[in-house]
PDB file of C-alpha atoms in Angstrom:
ATOM      1  CA  MET A   1       5.890 -18.184   6.833  1.00 48.00           C
ATOM      2  CA  LYS A   2       3.335 -15.210   7.009  1.00 45.00           C
ATOM      3  CA  SER A   3       5.016 -13.024   5.232  1.00 45.00           C
ATOM      4  CA  ILE A   4       4.710 -16.180   2.184  1.00 41.00           C
ATOM      5  CA  LEU A   5       0.660 -15.627   2.799  1.00 37.00           C
ATOM      6  CA  TYR A   6       0.902 -11.543   2.621  1.00 39.00           C
ATOM      7  CA  ALA A   7       2.414 -12.134  -0.194  1.00 39.00           C
ATOM      8  CA  PHE A   8      -0.086 -14.607  -1.791  1.00 39.00           C
ATOM      9  CA  LEU A   9      -2.793 -12.559  -0.549  1.00 39.00           C
ATOM     10  CA  SER A  10      -1.366  -9.641  -2.364  1.00 41.00           C
ATOM     11  CA  PHE A  11      -0.939 -10.521  -5.616  1.00 40.00           C
ATOM     12  CA  LEU A  12      -4.548 -12.081  -5.582  1.00 41.00           C
ATOM     13  CA  LEU A  13      -6.140  -8.618  -4.859  1.00 44.00           C
ATOM     14  CA  PHE A  14      -3.772  -6.860  -7.428  1.00 43.00           C
ATOM     15  CA  SER A  15      -3.993  -9.395 -10.017  1.00 44.00           C
ATOM     16  CA  SER A  16      -7.779  -9.152 -10.285  1.00 44.00           C
ATOM     17  CA  CYS A  17      -7.347  -5.480 -12.105  1.00 57.00           C
ATOM     18  CA  ALA A  18      -7.540  -4.813 -15.533  1.00 59.00           C
ATOM     19  CA  SER A  19      -4.074  -4.030 -17.132  1.00 67.00           C
ATOM     20  CA  PHE A  20      -2.703  -2.441 -20.133  1.00 70.00           C
ATOM     21  CA  SER A  21      -0.654  -4.101 -22.479  1.00 68.00           C
ATOM     22  CA  ASP A  22       2.093  -1.655 -23.620  1.00 76.00           C
ATOM     23  CA  LYS A  23       3.165  -3.812 -26.252  1.00 77.00           C
ATOM     24  CA  MET A  24       0.506  -3.130 -28.630  1.00 79.00           C
ATOM     25  CA  VAL A  25       0.631   0.750 -28.430  1.00 82.00           C
ATOM     26  CA  LYS A  26       4.613   1.505 -28.138  1.00 83.00           C
ATOM     27  CA  ASP A  27       5.097   1.394 -31.594  1.00 85.00           C
ATOM     28  CA  ASN A  28       2.028   2.975 -32.700  1.00 87.00           C
ATOM     29  CA  LYS A  29       1.949   6.521 -29.829  1.00 91.00           C
ATOM     30  CA  GLU A  30       3.879   9.406 -30.028  1.00 93.00           C
ATOM     31  CA  ASN A  31       4.906  10.105 -26.434  1.00 93.00           C
ATOM     32  CA  LEU A  32       2.717  13.050 -25.073  1.00 93.00           C
ATOM     33  CA  SER A  33       4.208  15.313 -22.084  1.00 92.00           C
ATOM     34  CA  GLU A  34       2.027  17.433 -19.769  1.00 88.00           C
ATOM     35  CA  ASN A  35       2.394  20.446 -21.756  1.00 90.00           C
ATOM     36  CA  GLU A  36       0.911  18.706 -25.144  1.00 92.00           C
ATOM     37  CA  LEU A  37      -2.240  17.103 -24.432  1.00 93.00           C
ATOM     38  CA  SER A  38      -3.422  19.833 -26.707  1.00 93.00           C
ATOM     39  CA  LYS A  39      -2.608  16.972 -29.387  1.00 95.00           C
ATOM     40  CA  LEU A  40      -5.204  15.319 -28.075  1.00 95.00           C
ATOM     41  CA  GLU A  41      -7.787  18.216 -29.839  1.00 96.00           C
ATOM     42  CA  GLY A  42      -9.289  17.635 -32.439  1.00 96.00           C
ATOM     43  CA  THR A  43     -12.036  15.842 -34.902  1.00 96.00           C
ATOM     44  CA  TYR A  44     -11.952  12.260 -35.168  1.00 96.00           C
ATOM     45  CA  GLU A  45     -14.445   9.153 -36.939  1.00 92.00           C
ATOM     46  CA  LEU A  46     -16.299   8.020 -34.411  1.00 88.00           C
ATOM     47  CA  PHE A  47     -15.698   4.316 -35.573  1.00 87.00           C
ATOM     48  CA  PRO A  48     -12.396   3.079 -36.140  1.00 91.00           C
ATOM     49  CA  ASP A  49     -10.703   2.277 -38.990  1.00 91.00           C
ATOM     50  CA  LEU A  50      -8.007  -0.344 -37.480  1.00 91.00           C
ATOM     51  CA  ARG A  51      -7.185  -2.544 -34.609  1.00 91.00           C
ATOM     52  CA  TYR A  52      -3.920  -3.254 -33.152  1.00 91.00           C
ATOM     53  CA  ASN A  53      -3.575  -6.911 -32.558  1.00 89.00           C
ATOM     54  CA  GLU A  54      -1.497  -8.497 -29.603  1.00 87.00           C
ATOM     55  CA  LYS A  55       1.865  -7.503 -31.136  1.00 88.00           C
ATOM     56  CA  GLY A  56       0.933  -4.025 -32.174  1.00 86.00           C
ATOM     57  CA  ILE A  57       0.099  -4.402 -36.255  1.00 88.00           C
ATOM     58  CA  ALA A  58      -2.648  -2.827 -37.482  1.00 86.00           C
ATOM     59  CA  GLU A  59      -5.227  -4.697 -39.116  1.00 90.00           C
ATOM     60  CA  LEU A  60      -8.298  -3.014 -40.934  1.00 88.00           C
ATOM     61  CA  MET A  61     -11.471  -2.831 -38.894  1.00 79.00           C
ATOM     62  CA  ASN A  62     -15.235  -3.625 -39.302  1.00 68.00           C
ATOM     63  CA  SER A  63     -16.872  -0.968 -37.708  1.00 53.00           C
ATOM     64  CA  GLN A  64     -19.937  -3.036 -37.139  1.00 58.00           C
ATOM     65  CA  ASP A  65     -17.747  -5.597 -34.946  1.00 58.00           C
ATOM     66  CA  SER A  66     -19.467  -6.364 -31.743  1.00 50.00           C
ATOM     67  CA  ARG A  67     -16.547  -5.794 -29.466  1.00 55.00           C
ATOM     68  CA  VAL A  68     -16.090  -2.226 -30.893  1.00 55.00           C
ATOM     69  CA  ARG A  69     -19.926  -1.320 -30.238  1.00 52.00           C
ATOM     70  CA  ARG A  70     -18.975  -3.269 -26.973  1.00 51.00           C
ATOM     71  CA  ASP A  71     -16.144  -0.658 -26.098  1.00 55.00           C
ATOM     72  CA  LEU A  72     -17.752   1.854 -27.499  1.00 55.00           C
ATOM     73  CA  ASN A  73     -20.398   1.931 -24.889  1.00 52.00           C
ATOM     74  CA  TYR A  74     -17.485   2.404 -22.278  1.00 49.00           C
ATOM     75  CA  PHE A  75     -16.500   5.192 -23.886  1.00 50.00           C
ATOM     76  CA  VAL A  76     -19.304   7.073 -24.337  1.00 50.00           C
ATOM     77  CA  SER A  77     -22.568   6.334 -23.518  1.00 46.00           C
ATOM     78  CA  PHE A  78     -24.289   7.878 -26.300  1.00 43.00           C
ATOM     79  CA  LYS A  79     -27.665   6.340 -27.738  1.00 46.00           C
ATOM     80  CA  GLU A  80     -27.377   6.596 -31.130  1.00 45.00           C
ATOM     81  CA  THR A  81     -24.251   4.597 -32.373  1.00 46.00           C
ATOM     82  CA  LYS A  82     -25.271   3.059 -36.170  1.00 47.00           C
ATOM     83  CA  GLN A  83     -23.223   3.781 -38.258  1.00 47.00           C
ATOM     84  CA  SER A  84     -25.605   2.099 -40.943  1.00 49.00           C
ATOM     85  CA  ASP A  85     -27.967   5.148 -40.155  1.00 53.00           C
ATOM     86  CA  PHE A  86     -27.514   7.792 -43.483  1.00 60.00           C
ATOM     87  CA  GLY A  87     -24.936  10.122 -41.913  1.00 75.00           C
ATOM     88  CA  VAL A  88     -21.740  11.041 -40.969  1.00 85.00           C
ATOM     89  CA  TYR A  89     -20.468  10.611 -37.109  1.00 90.00           C
ATOM     90  CA  LEU A  90     -17.826  12.450 -35.468  1.00 93.00           C
ATOM     91  CA  VAL A  91     -16.612  12.975 -32.288  1.00 94.00           C
ATOM     92  CA  ASP A  92     -14.493  16.307 -31.114  1.00 96.00           C
ATOM     93  CA  VAL A  93     -12.072  16.131 -28.473  1.00 96.00           C
ATOM     94  CA  LYS A  94     -10.740  19.553 -26.701  1.00 96.00           C
ATOM     95  CA  LEU A  95      -8.965  19.886 -23.817  1.00 95.00           C
ATOM     96  CA  ILE A  96     -10.832  21.431 -21.164  1.00 94.00           C
ATOM     97  CA  SER A  97      -8.033  22.101 -18.314  1.00 87.00           C
ATOM     98  CA  GLY A  98      -4.538  20.511 -17.484  1.00 83.00           C
ATOM     99  CA  ASN A  99      -6.180  17.521 -16.786  1.00 90.00           C
ATOM    100  CA  ARG A 100      -9.537  17.792 -18.069  1.00 94.00           C
ATOM    101  CA  LEU A 101     -11.252  16.651 -21.948  1.00 95.00           C
ATOM    102  CA  LYS A 102     -14.357  17.293 -23.197  1.00 96.00           C
ATOM    103  CA  PHE A 103     -15.490  14.669 -25.989  1.00 95.00           C
ATOM    104  CA  THR A 104     -18.484  16.122 -27.942  1.00 95.00           C
ATOM    105  CA  THR A 105     -20.414  13.367 -30.649  1.00 93.00           C
ATOM    106  CA  LYS A 106     -22.314  14.352 -33.621  1.00 93.00           C
ATOM    107  CA  LYS A 107     -24.025  13.209 -36.452  1.00 91.00           C
ATOM    108  CA  ASP A 108     -24.221  14.773 -39.480  1.00 91.00           C
ATOM    109  CA  ASN A 109     -22.660  18.145 -37.498  1.00 89.00           C
ATOM    110  CA  VAL A 110     -25.318  18.138 -34.949  1.00 93.00           C
ATOM    111  CA  GLU A 111     -24.510  17.301 -31.869  1.00 94.00           C
ATOM    112  CA  ILE A 112     -25.768  14.443 -30.114  1.00 92.00           C
ATOM    113  CA  GLU A 113     -23.882  14.003 -26.472  1.00 93.00           C
ATOM    114  CA  SER A 114     -21.409  15.902 -24.451  1.00 93.00           C
ATOM    115  CA  PHE A 115     -19.503  14.948 -21.772  1.00 91.00           C
ATOM    116  CA  GLU A 116     -15.994  16.207 -19.902  1.00 93.00           C
ATOM    117  CA  VAL A 117     -13.735  13.639 -18.229  1.00 92.00           C
ATOM    118  CA  GLY A 118     -10.393  13.855 -16.291  1.00 94.00           C
ATOM    119  CA  GLY A 119      -7.247  11.959 -15.861  1.00 94.00           C
ATOM    120  CA  LYS A 120      -3.860  11.567 -15.837  1.00 94.00           C
ATOM    121  CA  LEU A 121      -0.901  11.236 -18.305  1.00 93.00           C
ATOM    122  CA  LYS A 122       1.110   7.986 -17.606  1.00 92.00           C
ATOM    123  CA  LYS A 123       3.701   7.091 -19.893  1.00 89.00           C
ATOM    124  CA  GLY A 124       2.645   9.139 -22.918  1.00 93.00           C
ATOM    125  CA  LEU A 125      -0.941   8.117 -22.499  1.00 93.00           C
ATOM    126  CA  PHE A 126      -3.730   9.933 -20.911  1.00 95.00           C
ATOM    127  CA  TYR A 127      -5.553   7.833 -18.214  1.00 93.00           C
ATOM    128  CA  LEU A 128      -9.488   8.712 -18.272  1.00 92.00           C
ATOM    129  CA  ASP A 129     -11.011   8.832 -14.407  1.00 88.00           C
ATOM    130  CA  ASN A 130     -13.304   6.404 -16.321  1.00 74.00           C
ATOM    131  CA  ARG A 131     -12.864   3.135 -14.725  1.00 70.00           C
ATOM    132  CA  TYR A 132     -15.135   0.981 -13.361  1.00 65.00           C
ATOM    133  CA  LEU A 133     -14.919  -1.463 -10.534  1.00 64.00           C
ATOM    134  CA  LYS A 134     -17.218  -4.079  -9.189  1.00 70.00           C
ATOM    135  CA  ARG A 135     -17.160  -6.595  -6.114  1.00 69.00           C
ATOM    136  CA  ASN A 136     -19.609  -9.323  -6.653  1.00 72.00           C
ATOM    137  CA  GLY A 137     -19.585 -10.884  -3.104  1.00 70.00           C
ATOM    138  CA  ILE A 138     -16.258 -11.358  -1.640  1.00 68.00           C
ATOM    139  CA  PRO A 139     -13.792 -11.478  -3.582  1.00 63.00           C
ATOM    140  CA  TYR A 140     -11.704 -14.939  -3.758  1.00 63.00           C
ATOM    141  CA  LEU A 141     -13.639 -16.425  -0.888  1.00 65.00           C
ATOM    142  CA  ALA A 142     -16.733 -16.532  -2.746  1.00 69.00           C
ATOM    143  CA  GLY A 143     -17.242 -13.875  -5.919  1.00 72.00           C
ATOM    144  CA  GLY A 144     -14.906 -11.385  -7.912  1.00 74.00           C
ATOM    145  CA  TYR A 145     -14.071  -8.325  -9.761  1.00 71.00           C
ATOM    146  CA  THR A 146     -15.608  -6.774 -12.785  1.00 76.00           C
ATOM    147  CA  ASN A 147     -13.083  -4.226 -14.028  1.00 77.00           C
ATOM    148  CA  TYR A 148     -12.215  -2.077 -17.023  1.00 80.00           C
ATOM    149  CA  LYS A 149     -10.427   1.263 -17.650  1.00 88.00           C
ATOM    150  CA  THR A 150      -9.539   3.291 -20.786  1.00 91.00           C
ATOM    151  CA  ARG A 151      -6.704   5.225 -21.771  1.00 91.00           C
ATOM    152  CA  ILE A 152      -6.040   7.344 -24.774  1.00 95.00           C
ATOM    153  CA  GLY A 153      -3.228   9.013 -27.211  1.00 94.00           C
ATOM    154  CA  LEU A 154      -2.207   9.976 -30.331  1.00 95.00           C
ATOM    155  CA  ALA A 155      -1.147   7.607 -32.860  1.00 95.00           C
ATOM    156  CA  LYS A 156       2.209   8.398 -35.067  1.00 94.00           C
ATOM    157  CA  ASP A 157      -0.465   9.500 -37.837  1.00 94.00           C
ATOM    158  CA  GLU A 158      -1.952  11.870 -35.780  1.00 94.00           C
ATOM    159  CA  GLY A 159      -5.401   9.920 -35.265  1.00 95.00           C
ATOM    160  CA  LEU A 160      -6.486   9.030 -32.009  1.00 96.00           C
ATOM    161  CA  LEU A 161      -5.508   5.456 -30.047  1.00 94.00           C
ATOM    162  CA  VAL A 162      -7.847   3.994 -27.436  1.00 94.00           C
ATOM    163  CA  ASN A 163      -7.442   1.629 -25.492  1.00 92.00           C
ATOM    164  CA  TYR A 164      -9.297  -0.646 -23.080  1.00 90.00           C
ATOM    165  CA  ALA A 165      -8.696  -3.298 -20.560  1.00 87.00           C
ATOM    166  CA  TYR A 166     -11.300  -5.873 -19.109  1.00 83.00           C
ATOM    167  CA  ASP A 167     -11.111  -8.530 -16.448  1.00 76.00           C
ATOM    168  CA  ASN A 168     -14.053 -10.517 -15.146  1.00 73.00           C
ATOM    169  CA  SER A 169     -13.095 -12.663 -12.785  1.00 71.00           C
ATOM    170  CA  GLY A 170     -13.720 -14.521  -9.591  1.00 67.00           C
ATOM    171  CA  ALA A 171     -13.293 -17.445  -7.401  1.00 65.00           C
ATOM    172  CA  ILE A 172     -14.646 -19.559  -4.254  1.00 63.00           C
ATOM    173  CA  LEU A 173     -12.099 -20.264  -1.552  1.00 57.00           C
ATOM    174  CA  PHE A 174      -9.556 -19.123  -3.968  1.00 56.00           C
ATOM    175  CA  LEU A 175      -9.980 -21.303  -6.214  1.00 58.00           C
ATOM    176  CA  PHE A 176     -10.240 -20.053  -9.741  1.00 57.00           C
ATOM    177  CA  TRP A 177     -12.985 -20.836 -12.322  1.00 59.00           C
ATOM    178  CA  ALA A 178     -13.107 -19.107 -15.645  1.00 52.00           C
ATOM    179  CA  GLY A 179     -13.631 -15.544 -16.643  1.00 65.00           C
ATOM    180  CA  SER A 180     -12.882 -13.171 -19.268  1.00 66.00           C
ATOM    181  CA  ASP A 181     -10.324 -10.590 -19.784  1.00 68.00           C
ATOM    182  CA  TYR A 182      -9.132  -8.516 -22.896  1.00 68.00           C
ATOM    183  CA  ASN A 183      -7.270  -5.828 -23.854  1.00 84.00           C
ATOM    184  CA  SER A 184      -8.173  -3.391 -27.243  1.00 89.00           C
ATOM    185  CA  VAL A 185      -6.302  -0.831 -29.078  1.00 92.00           C
ATOM    186  CA  TYR A 186      -8.217   1.093 -31.648  1.00 93.00           C
ATOM    187  CA  HIS A 187      -7.134   3.912 -34.133  1.00 94.00           C
ATOM    188  CA  TYR A 188      -9.532   6.448 -35.075  1.00 94.00           C
ATOM    189  CA  LYS A 189      -9.031   8.658 -38.463  1.00 95.00           C
ATOM    190  CA  ARG A 190      -8.400  12.066 -37.563  1.00 96.00           C
ATOM    191  CA  ILE A 191     -10.344  14.718 -39.804  1.00 92.00           C
ATOM    192  CA  GLU A 192      -9.543  18.174 -38.877  1.00 83.00           C
ATOM    193  CA  LYS A 193      -7.456  19.442 -35.609  1.00 77.00           C
TER     194      LYS A 193
END
């Protein structure tokens, strides 16, 4: 009986984490190895041109999509993200060391913001250390979790793939109520290497 209870509690604790959907990226990514992370280096458009649906099929994007804006704010935290401003927004990605990348956002070739983030290569994608986890109350007794994380990779056309996973869930005395979760995968066009 105790083992069933432990298994149930373990399931509840680990099911609250945002998880990535490999189905959305598996046919669109180039599998990177540890010594190939420098392939991510380059300049990309700041706003995505494609979104991959649940089946991994590319769909044209509207850069003013509210989900894109929300996801961009998880990934980069700069103040100016309006594409409607007259100007060209780009992001430079540079490998600093074996497991650290530097992202520099530019408008009309003028730096707006720059930050570094570490991570770990898994399954051909680079999992960024910008994971966010916030506990609300006592999870599953009277509260829940908000969790999001990001991984990036190289698309087969050498564009940048960015995958966001988000989960917001909770319960009262193990009775689950409505929460939200999603997985988004975007393609950013490479401008130059």
